[in-house]
PDB file of C-alpha atoms in Angstrom:
ATOM      1  CA  MET A 336       4.401  -7.417  18.961  1.00  0.00           C
ATOM      2  CA  SER A 337       7.189  -5.431  17.363  1.00  0.00           C
ATOM      3  CA  THR A 338       6.725  -2.517  15.024  1.00  0.00           C
ATOM      4  CA  ILE A 339       8.815  -1.826  11.939  1.00  0.00           C
ATOM      5  CA  LYS A 340       8.884   1.813  10.872  1.00  0.00           C
ATOM      6  CA  VAL A 341       9.276   2.381   7.148  1.00  0.00           C
ATOM      7  CA  ALA A 342       9.623   5.400   4.892  1.00  0.00           C
ATOM      8  CA  ILE A 343       8.435   5.528   1.309  1.00  0.00           C
ATOM      9  CA  LEU A 344      10.903   7.283  -0.996  1.00  0.00           C
ATOM     10  CA  GLY A 345       8.803   8.772  -3.754  1.00  0.00           C
ATOM     11  CA  PHE A 346       5.040   8.946  -4.001  1.00  0.00           C
ATOM     12  CA  GLY A 347       4.296   8.564  -7.680  1.00  0.00           C
ATOM     13  CA  THR A 348       2.551   5.513  -9.120  1.00  0.00           C
ATOM     14  CA  VAL A 349       4.783   2.969  -7.396  1.00  0.00           C
ATOM     15  CA  GLY A 350       5.119   4.744  -4.051  1.00  0.00           C
ATOM     16  CA  GLU A 351       1.390   5.327  -3.802  1.00  0.00           C
ATOM     17  CA  GLY A 352       0.772   1.683  -4.719  1.00  0.00           C
ATOM     18  CA  ILE A 353       3.112   0.522  -1.953  1.00  0.00           C
ATOM     19  CA  TYR A 354       1.292   2.816   0.490  1.00  0.00           C
ATOM     20  CA  ARG A 355      -2.084   1.373  -0.475  1.00  0.00           C
ATOM     21  CA  ILE A 356      -0.903  -2.249  -0.340  1.00  0.00           C
ATOM     22  CA  LEU A 357       0.740  -1.837   3.066  1.00  0.00           C
ATOM     23  CA  ASN A 358      -2.455  -0.301   4.436  1.00  0.00           C
ATOM     24  CA  GLU A 359      -4.740  -2.917   2.856  1.00  0.00           C
ATOM     25  CA  LYS A 360      -2.579  -5.872   3.965  1.00  0.00           C
ATOM     26  CA  LYS A 361      -1.654  -4.520   7.406  1.00  0.00           C
ATOM     27  CA  ASN A 362      -3.448  -7.248   9.365  1.00  0.00           C
ATOM     28  CA  GLU A 363      -2.320 -10.043   7.039  1.00  0.00           C
ATOM     29  CA  ILE A 364       1.324  -8.943   7.356  1.00  0.00           C
ATOM     30  CA  LYS A 365       0.977  -8.829  11.134  1.00  0.00           C
ATOM     31  CA  LEU A 366      -0.465 -12.348  11.278  1.00  0.00           C
ATOM     32  CA  GLN A 367       2.150 -13.839   8.941  1.00  0.00           C
ATOM     33  CA  THR A 368       5.246 -12.106  10.314  1.00  0.00           C
ATOM     34  CA  GLY A 369       4.384 -11.021  13.836  1.00  0.00           C
ATOM     35  CA  PHE A 370       5.394  -7.456  12.978  1.00  0.00           C
ATOM     36  CA  THR A 371       3.305  -4.335  12.581  1.00  0.00           C
ATOM     37  CA  ILE A 372       4.371  -2.140   9.660  1.00  0.00           C
ATOM     38  CA  GLU A 373       4.136   1.594  10.378  1.00  0.00           C
ATOM     39  CA  ILE A 374       4.693   4.088   7.577  1.00  0.00           C
ATOM     40  CA  SER A 375       6.357   6.981   9.352  1.00  0.00           C
ATOM     41  CA  SER A 376       7.366   9.250   6.451  1.00  0.00           C
ATOM     42  CA  ILE A 377       7.000   9.789   2.738  1.00  0.00           C
ATOM     43  CA  VAL A 378       9.767  11.623   0.869  1.00  0.00           C
ATOM     44  CA  VAL A 379       8.662  13.606  -2.184  1.00  0.00           C
ATOM     45  CA  ARG A 380      10.209  16.224  -4.465  1.00  0.00           C
ATOM     46  CA  ASP A 381       7.382  18.752  -4.088  1.00  0.00           C
ATOM     47  CA  VAL A 382       5.531  18.886  -0.763  1.00  0.00           C
ATOM     48  CA  THR A 383       2.970  21.340  -2.191  1.00  0.00           C
ATOM     49  CA  LYS A 384       1.698  18.913  -4.848  1.00  0.00           C
ATOM     50  CA  LYS A 385      -1.811  17.597  -4.240  1.00  0.00           C
ATOM     51  CA  ARG A 386      -1.815  13.912  -3.206  1.00  0.00           C
ATOM     52  CA  ILE A 387      -4.100  11.330  -1.644  1.00  0.00           C
ATOM     53  CA  GLU A 388      -4.747  11.697   2.073  1.00  0.00           C
ATOM     54  CA  THR A 389      -2.124  10.098   4.328  1.00  0.00           C
ATOM     55  CA  PRO A 390      -3.335  10.770   7.872  1.00  0.00           C
ATOM     56  CA  GLY A 391      -0.653  10.746  10.539  1.00  0.00           C
ATOM     57  CA  ILE A 392       2.233  10.366   8.085  1.00  0.00           C
ATOM     58  CA  LYS A 393       4.902  13.021   7.671  1.00  0.00           C
ATOM     59  CA  ILE A 394       5.300  14.227   4.068  1.00  0.00           C
ATOM     60  CA  THR A 395       8.755  15.755   3.547  1.00  0.00           C
ATOM     61  CA  ASP A 396      11.192  16.677   0.813  1.00  0.00           C
ATOM     62  CA  SER A 397      14.229  16.002   3.016  1.00  0.00           C
ATOM     63  CA  ILE A 398      15.736  12.559   3.496  1.00  0.00           C
ATOM     64  CA  GLN A 399      17.390  14.011   6.613  1.00  0.00           C
ATOM     65  CA  ASP A 400      13.937  14.215   8.244  1.00  0.00           C
ATOM     66  CA  VAL A 401      13.569  10.476   7.740  1.00  0.00           C
ATOM     67  CA  PHE A 402      16.956   9.751   9.268  1.00  0.00           C
ATOM     68  CA  ALA A 403      16.081  11.982  12.229  1.00  0.00           C
ATOM     69  CA  ASP A 404      13.055   9.799  12.987  1.00  0.00           C
TER      70      ASP A 404
END
């Protein structure tokens, strides 16, 4: 199966909600579409701000890092 890499731009209320939904519905999305969704990066304004745990996901303040991936 194919993998689609995505980046979340912003990690406030909406961005965090998208992160949670994509993780909770990962298997359902895979079954319905045939694609695995992989969150590769999250772009934020302040990388030092305390946030929920996002294991294996790059947290950056540079959109250029996302384009490099």
